[in-house]
mmCIF file of C-alpha atoms in Angstrom:
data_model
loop_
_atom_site.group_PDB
_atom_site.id
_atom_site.type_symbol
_atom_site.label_atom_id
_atom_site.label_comp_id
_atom_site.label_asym_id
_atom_site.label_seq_id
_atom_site.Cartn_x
_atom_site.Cartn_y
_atom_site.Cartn_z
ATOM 1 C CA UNK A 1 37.583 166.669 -9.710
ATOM 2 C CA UNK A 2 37.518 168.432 -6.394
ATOM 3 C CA UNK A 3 39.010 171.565 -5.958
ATOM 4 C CA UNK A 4 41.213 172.952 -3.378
ATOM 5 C CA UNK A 5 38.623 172.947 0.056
ATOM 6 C CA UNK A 6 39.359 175.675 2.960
ATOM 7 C CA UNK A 7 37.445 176.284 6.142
ATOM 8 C CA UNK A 8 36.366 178.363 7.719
ATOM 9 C CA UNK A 9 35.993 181.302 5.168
ATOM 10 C CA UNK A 10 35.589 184.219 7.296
ATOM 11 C CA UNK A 11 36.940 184.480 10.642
ATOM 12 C CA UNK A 12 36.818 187.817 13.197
ATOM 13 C CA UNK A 13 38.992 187.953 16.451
ATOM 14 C CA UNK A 14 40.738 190.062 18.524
ATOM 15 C CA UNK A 15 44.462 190.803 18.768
ATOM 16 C CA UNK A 16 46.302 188.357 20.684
ATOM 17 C CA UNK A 17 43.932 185.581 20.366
ATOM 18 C CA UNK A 18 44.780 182.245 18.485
ATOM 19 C CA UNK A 19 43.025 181.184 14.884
ATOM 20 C CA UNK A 20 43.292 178.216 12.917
ATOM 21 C CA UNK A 21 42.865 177.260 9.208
ATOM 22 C CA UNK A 22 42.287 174.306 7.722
ATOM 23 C CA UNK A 23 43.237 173.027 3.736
ATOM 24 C CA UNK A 24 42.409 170.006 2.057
ATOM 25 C CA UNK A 25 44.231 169.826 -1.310
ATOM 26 C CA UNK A 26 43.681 168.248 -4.442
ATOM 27 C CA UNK A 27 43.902 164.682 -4.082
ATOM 28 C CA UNK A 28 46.927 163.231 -5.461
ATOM 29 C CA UNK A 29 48.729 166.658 -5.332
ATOM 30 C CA UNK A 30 52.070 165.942 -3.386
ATOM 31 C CA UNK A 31 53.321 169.691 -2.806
ATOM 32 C CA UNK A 32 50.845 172.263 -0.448
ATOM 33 C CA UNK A 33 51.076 176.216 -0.367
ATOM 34 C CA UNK A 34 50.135 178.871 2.377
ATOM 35 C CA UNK A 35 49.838 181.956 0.940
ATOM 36 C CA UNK A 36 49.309 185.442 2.610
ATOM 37 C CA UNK A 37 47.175 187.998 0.297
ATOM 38 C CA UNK A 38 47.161 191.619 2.017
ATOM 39 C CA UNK A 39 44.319 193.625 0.396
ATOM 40 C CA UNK A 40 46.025 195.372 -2.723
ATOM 41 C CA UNK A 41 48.967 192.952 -2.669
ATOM 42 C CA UNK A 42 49.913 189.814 -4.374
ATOM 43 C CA UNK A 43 49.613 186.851 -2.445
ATOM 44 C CA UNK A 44 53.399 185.930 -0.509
ATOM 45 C CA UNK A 45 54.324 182.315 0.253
ATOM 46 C CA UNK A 46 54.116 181.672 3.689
ATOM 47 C CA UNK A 47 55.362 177.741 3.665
ATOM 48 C CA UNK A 48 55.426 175.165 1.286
ATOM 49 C CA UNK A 49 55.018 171.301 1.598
ATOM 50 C CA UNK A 50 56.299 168.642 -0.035
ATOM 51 C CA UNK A 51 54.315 165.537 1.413
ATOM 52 C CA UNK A 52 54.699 165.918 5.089
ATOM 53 C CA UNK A 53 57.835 167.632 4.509
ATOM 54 C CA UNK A 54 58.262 171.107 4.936
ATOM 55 C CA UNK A 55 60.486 172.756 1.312
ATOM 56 C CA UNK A 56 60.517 176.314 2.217
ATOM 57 C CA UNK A 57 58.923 178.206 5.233
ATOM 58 C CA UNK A 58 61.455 181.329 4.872
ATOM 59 C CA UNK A 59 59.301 184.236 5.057
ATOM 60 C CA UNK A 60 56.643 181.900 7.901
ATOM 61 C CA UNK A 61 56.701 184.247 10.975
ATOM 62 C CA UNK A 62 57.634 181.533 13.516
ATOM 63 C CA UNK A 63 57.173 183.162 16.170
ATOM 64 C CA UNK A 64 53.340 183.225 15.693
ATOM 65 C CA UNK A 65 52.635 181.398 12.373
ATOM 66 C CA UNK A 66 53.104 177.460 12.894
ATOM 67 C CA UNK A 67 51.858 175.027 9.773
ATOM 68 C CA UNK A 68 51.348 171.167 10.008
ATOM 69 C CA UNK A 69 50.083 168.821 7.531
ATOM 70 C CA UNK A 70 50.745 165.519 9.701
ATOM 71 C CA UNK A 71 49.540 162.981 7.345
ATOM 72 C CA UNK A 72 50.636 164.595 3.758
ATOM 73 C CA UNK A 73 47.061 165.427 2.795
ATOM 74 C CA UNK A 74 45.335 168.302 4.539
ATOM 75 C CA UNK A 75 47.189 171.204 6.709
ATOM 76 C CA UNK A 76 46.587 173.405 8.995
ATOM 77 C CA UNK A 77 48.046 176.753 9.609
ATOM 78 C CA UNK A 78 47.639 178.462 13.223
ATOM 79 C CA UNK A 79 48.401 181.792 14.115
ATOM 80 C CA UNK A 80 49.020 182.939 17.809
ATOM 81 C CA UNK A 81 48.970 185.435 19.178
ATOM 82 C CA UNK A 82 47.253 187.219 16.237
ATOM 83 C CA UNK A 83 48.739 190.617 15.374
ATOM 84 C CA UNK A 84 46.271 193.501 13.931
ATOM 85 C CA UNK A 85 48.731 193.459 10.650
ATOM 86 C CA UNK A 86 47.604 189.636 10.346
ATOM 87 C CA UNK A 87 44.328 190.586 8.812
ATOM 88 C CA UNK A 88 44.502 189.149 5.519
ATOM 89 C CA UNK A 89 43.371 186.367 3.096
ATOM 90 C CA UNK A 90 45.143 183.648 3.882
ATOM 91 C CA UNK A 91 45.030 180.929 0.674
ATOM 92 C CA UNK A 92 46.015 177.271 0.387
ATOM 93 C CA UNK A 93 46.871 176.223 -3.327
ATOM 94 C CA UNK A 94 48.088 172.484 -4.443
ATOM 95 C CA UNK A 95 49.913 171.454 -7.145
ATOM 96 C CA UNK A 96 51.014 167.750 -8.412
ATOM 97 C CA UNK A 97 54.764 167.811 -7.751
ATOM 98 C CA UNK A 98 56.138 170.979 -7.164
ATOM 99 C CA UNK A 99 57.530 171.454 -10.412
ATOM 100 C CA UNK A 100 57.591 175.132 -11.455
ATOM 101 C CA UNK A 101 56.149 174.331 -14.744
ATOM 102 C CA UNK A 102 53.076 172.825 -12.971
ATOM 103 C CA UNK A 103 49.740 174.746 -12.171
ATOM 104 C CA UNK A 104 48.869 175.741 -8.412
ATOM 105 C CA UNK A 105 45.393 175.234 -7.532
ATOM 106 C CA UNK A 106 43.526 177.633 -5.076
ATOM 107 C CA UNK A 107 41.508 177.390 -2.674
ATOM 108 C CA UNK A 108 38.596 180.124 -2.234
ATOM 109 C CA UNK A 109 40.721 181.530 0.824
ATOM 110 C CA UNK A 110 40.006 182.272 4.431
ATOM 111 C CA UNK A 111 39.196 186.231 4.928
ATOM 112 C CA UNK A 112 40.556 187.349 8.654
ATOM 113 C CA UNK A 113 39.738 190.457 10.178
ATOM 114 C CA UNK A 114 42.314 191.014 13.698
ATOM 115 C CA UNK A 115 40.047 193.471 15.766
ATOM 116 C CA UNK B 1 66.091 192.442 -3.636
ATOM 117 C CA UNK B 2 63.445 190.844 -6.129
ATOM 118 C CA UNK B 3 60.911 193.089 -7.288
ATOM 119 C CA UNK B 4 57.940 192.322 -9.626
ATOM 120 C CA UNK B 5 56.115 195.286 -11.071
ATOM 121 C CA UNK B 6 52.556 195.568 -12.299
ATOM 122 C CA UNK B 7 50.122 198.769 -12.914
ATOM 123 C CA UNK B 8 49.369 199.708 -10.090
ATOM 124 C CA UNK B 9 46.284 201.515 -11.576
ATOM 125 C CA UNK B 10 42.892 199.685 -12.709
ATOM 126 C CA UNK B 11 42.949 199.111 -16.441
ATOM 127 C CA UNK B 12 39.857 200.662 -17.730
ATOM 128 C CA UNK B 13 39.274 199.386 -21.215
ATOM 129 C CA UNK B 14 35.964 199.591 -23.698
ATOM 130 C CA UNK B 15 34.263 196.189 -25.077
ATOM 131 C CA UNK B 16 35.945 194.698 -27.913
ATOM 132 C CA UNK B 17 39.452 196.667 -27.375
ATOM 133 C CA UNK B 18 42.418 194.791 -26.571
ATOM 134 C CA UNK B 19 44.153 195.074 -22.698
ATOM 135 C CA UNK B 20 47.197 194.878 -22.446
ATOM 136 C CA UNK B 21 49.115 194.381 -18.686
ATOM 137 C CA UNK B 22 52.982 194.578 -18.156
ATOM 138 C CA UNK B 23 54.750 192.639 -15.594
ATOM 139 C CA UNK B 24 58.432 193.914 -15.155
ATOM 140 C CA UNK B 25 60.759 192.296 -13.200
ATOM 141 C CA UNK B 26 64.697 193.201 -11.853
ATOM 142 C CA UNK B 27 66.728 191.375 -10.092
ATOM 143 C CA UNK B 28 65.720 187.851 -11.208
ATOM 144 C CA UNK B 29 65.963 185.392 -13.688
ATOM 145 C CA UNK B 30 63.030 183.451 -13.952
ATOM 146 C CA UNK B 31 62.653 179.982 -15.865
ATOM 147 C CA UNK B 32 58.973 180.362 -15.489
ATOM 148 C CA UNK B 33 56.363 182.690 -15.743
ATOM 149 C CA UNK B 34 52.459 182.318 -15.129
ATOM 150 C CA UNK B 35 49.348 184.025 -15.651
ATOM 151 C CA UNK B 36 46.507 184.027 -12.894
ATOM 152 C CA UNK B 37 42.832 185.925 -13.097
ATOM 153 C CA UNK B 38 41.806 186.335 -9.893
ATOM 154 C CA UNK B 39 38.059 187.551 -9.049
ATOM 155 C CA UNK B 40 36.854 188.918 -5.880
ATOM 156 C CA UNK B 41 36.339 186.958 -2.666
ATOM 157 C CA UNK B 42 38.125 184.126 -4.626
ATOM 158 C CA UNK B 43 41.522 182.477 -5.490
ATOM 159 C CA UNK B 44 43.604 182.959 -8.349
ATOM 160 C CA UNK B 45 42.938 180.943 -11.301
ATOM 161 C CA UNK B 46 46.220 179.917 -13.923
ATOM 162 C CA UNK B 47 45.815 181.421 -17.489
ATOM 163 C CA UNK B 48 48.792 180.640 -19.225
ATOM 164 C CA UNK B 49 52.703 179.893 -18.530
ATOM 165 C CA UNK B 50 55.550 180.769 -20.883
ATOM 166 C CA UNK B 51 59.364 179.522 -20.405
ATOM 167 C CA UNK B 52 61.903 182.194 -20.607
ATOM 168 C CA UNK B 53 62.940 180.438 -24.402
ATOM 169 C CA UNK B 54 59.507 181.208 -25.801
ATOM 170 C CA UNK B 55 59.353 184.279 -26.668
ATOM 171 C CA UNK B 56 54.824 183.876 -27.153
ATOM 172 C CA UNK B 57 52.459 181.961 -25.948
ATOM 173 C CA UNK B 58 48.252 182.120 -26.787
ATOM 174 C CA UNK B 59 45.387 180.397 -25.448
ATOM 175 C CA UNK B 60 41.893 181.709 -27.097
ATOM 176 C CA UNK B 61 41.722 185.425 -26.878
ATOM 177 C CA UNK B 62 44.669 185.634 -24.602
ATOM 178 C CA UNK B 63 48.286 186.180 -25.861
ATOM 179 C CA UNK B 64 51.853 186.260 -23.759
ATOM 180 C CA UNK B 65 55.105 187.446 -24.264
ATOM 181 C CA UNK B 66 58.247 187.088 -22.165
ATOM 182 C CA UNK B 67 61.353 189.753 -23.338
ATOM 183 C CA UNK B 68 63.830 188.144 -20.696
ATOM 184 C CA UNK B 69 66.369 190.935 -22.025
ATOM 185 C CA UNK B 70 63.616 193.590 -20.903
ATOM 186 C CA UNK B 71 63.148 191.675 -18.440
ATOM 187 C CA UNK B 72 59.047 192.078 -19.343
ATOM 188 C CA UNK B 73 55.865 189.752 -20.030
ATOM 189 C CA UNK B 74 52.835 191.389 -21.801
ATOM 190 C CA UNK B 75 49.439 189.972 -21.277
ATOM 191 C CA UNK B 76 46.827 190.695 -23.920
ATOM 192 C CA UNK B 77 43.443 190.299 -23.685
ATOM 193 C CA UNK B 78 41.750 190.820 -27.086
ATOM 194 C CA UNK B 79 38.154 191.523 -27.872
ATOM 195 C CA UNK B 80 37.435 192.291 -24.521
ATOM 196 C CA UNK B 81 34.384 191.306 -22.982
ATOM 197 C CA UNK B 82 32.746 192.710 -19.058
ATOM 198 C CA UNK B 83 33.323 188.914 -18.452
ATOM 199 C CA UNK B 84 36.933 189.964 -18.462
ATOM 200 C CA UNK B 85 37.153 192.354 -16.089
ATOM 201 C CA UNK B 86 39.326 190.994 -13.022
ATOM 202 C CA UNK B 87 42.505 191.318 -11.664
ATOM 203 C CA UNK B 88 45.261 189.777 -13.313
ATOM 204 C CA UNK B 89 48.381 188.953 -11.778
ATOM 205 C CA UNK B 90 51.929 187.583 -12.604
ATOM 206 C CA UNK B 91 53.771 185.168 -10.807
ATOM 207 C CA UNK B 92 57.744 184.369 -11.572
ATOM 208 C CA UNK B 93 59.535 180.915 -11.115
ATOM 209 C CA UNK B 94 63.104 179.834 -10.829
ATOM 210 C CA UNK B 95 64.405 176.453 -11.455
ATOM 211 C CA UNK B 96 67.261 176.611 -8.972
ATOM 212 C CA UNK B 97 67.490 173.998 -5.987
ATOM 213 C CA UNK B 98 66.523 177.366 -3.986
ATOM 214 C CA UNK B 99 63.502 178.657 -5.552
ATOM 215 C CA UNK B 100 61.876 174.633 -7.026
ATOM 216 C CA UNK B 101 58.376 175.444 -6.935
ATOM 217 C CA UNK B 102 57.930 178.685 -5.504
ATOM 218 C CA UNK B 103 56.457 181.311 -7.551
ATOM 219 C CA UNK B 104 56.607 185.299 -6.545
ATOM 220 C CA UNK B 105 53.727 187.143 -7.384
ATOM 221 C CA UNK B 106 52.801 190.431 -8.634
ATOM 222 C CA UNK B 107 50.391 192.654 -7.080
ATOM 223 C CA UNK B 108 48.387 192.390 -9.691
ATOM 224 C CA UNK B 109 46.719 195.109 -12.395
ATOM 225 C CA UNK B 110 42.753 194.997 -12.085
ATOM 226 C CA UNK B 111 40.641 195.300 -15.583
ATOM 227 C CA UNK B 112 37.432 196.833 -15.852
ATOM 228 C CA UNK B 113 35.781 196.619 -19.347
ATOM 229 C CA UNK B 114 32.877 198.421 -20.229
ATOM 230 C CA UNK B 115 29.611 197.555 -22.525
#
């Protein structure tokens, strides 16, 4: 079984320019997680999906962090402008249902570096 | 507010000793807690969960307890081995229509075992 696929990996820019991330889940796995991991911290939920349906996006910055996943299968998370603060791993997990009792999957993660 | 607690400091433990990592917790009632290892450069990977009625749960040479009147999980690790050595991190769950699905993690407690 595939795992939990994220591109690109590593990604330098500069403050106040754009970045995107992409996630492809576990196929079959209805419910899709952003996470935030600052170095030395656990990771924080950024938004969750249900399908194509967003569950929870409380602690999503909106007013620079925007998520999609269009077709309830892969996602992409976008961040503009970026803010120094926003260097981070950013991780994508899956998981079947959404059930609390279920396992989250993750992805290797996407390392960014705001300059 | 909801605060999860793990050592801050890097467990430093000999070959063949048994770890032993605390995750306290206040201001929550979790349904659900997990166990993820999570090595450098990559995403976490789930250990174990235990429900708030079990009081133990084991898998191999790994062993979990949940005190919900402590409001505490201990994760062993017995007869360590280098292979070990990771960070290990805690993640709570709730089973109200709020928190369905969403785990809070831990910053984690890193183990280093020695030869």
């Amino acid at each position: 079984e595939a795992g939990v696929a994220q591109s690109p990996r590593y990604k330098i820019i500069e403050k106040r320019q754009s970045v995107a991330f992409w996630c492809n889940p576990i196929s079959g796995h209805a419910t899709l997680y952003w996470y935030q991991q600052i170095l030395g911290q656990g990771p924080k939920l950024l938004i969750q999906f249900q399908n194509n349906g967003v569950v929870d996006d409380s602690q999503l910055p909106k007013d620079r962090f925007s998520a999609e996943r269009l077709k309830g299968v892969d996602s992409t998370l976008k961040i503009q402008p970026a803010k120094l603060e926003d260097s981070a791993v950013y991780l994508c997990a899956s998981s079947f249902w959404g059930n609390p009792q279920e396992t989250q999957y993750f992805g290797p993660g996407t390392r960014l570096l705001v300059l | 507010s909801q605060k999860i607690e793990q050592n801050s400091e890097a467990l430093n433990i000999q070959e063949g000793k048994t770890a032993t990592l605390t995750c306290n917790y206040t201001n929550y009632s979790p349904a659900y807690l997990q166990w993820y290892r999570q090595d450098p450069g990559r995403g976490p990977v789930f250990l174990l969960l235990i429900r708030e009625n079990e009081k133990e749960k084991r898998k191999e040479r790994l062993k979990v307890t949940f005190d919900t009147t402590l409001k505490q999980s201990l994760f062993h690790i017995t007869a360590s081995q280098p292979a070990d050595s990771a960070t290990y991190l805690c993640a709570l769950g709730g089973m109200t229509t709020d928190s369905w699905g969403k785990f809070q993690f831990g910053a984690g407690t890193q183990v280093v075992v020695t030869p």
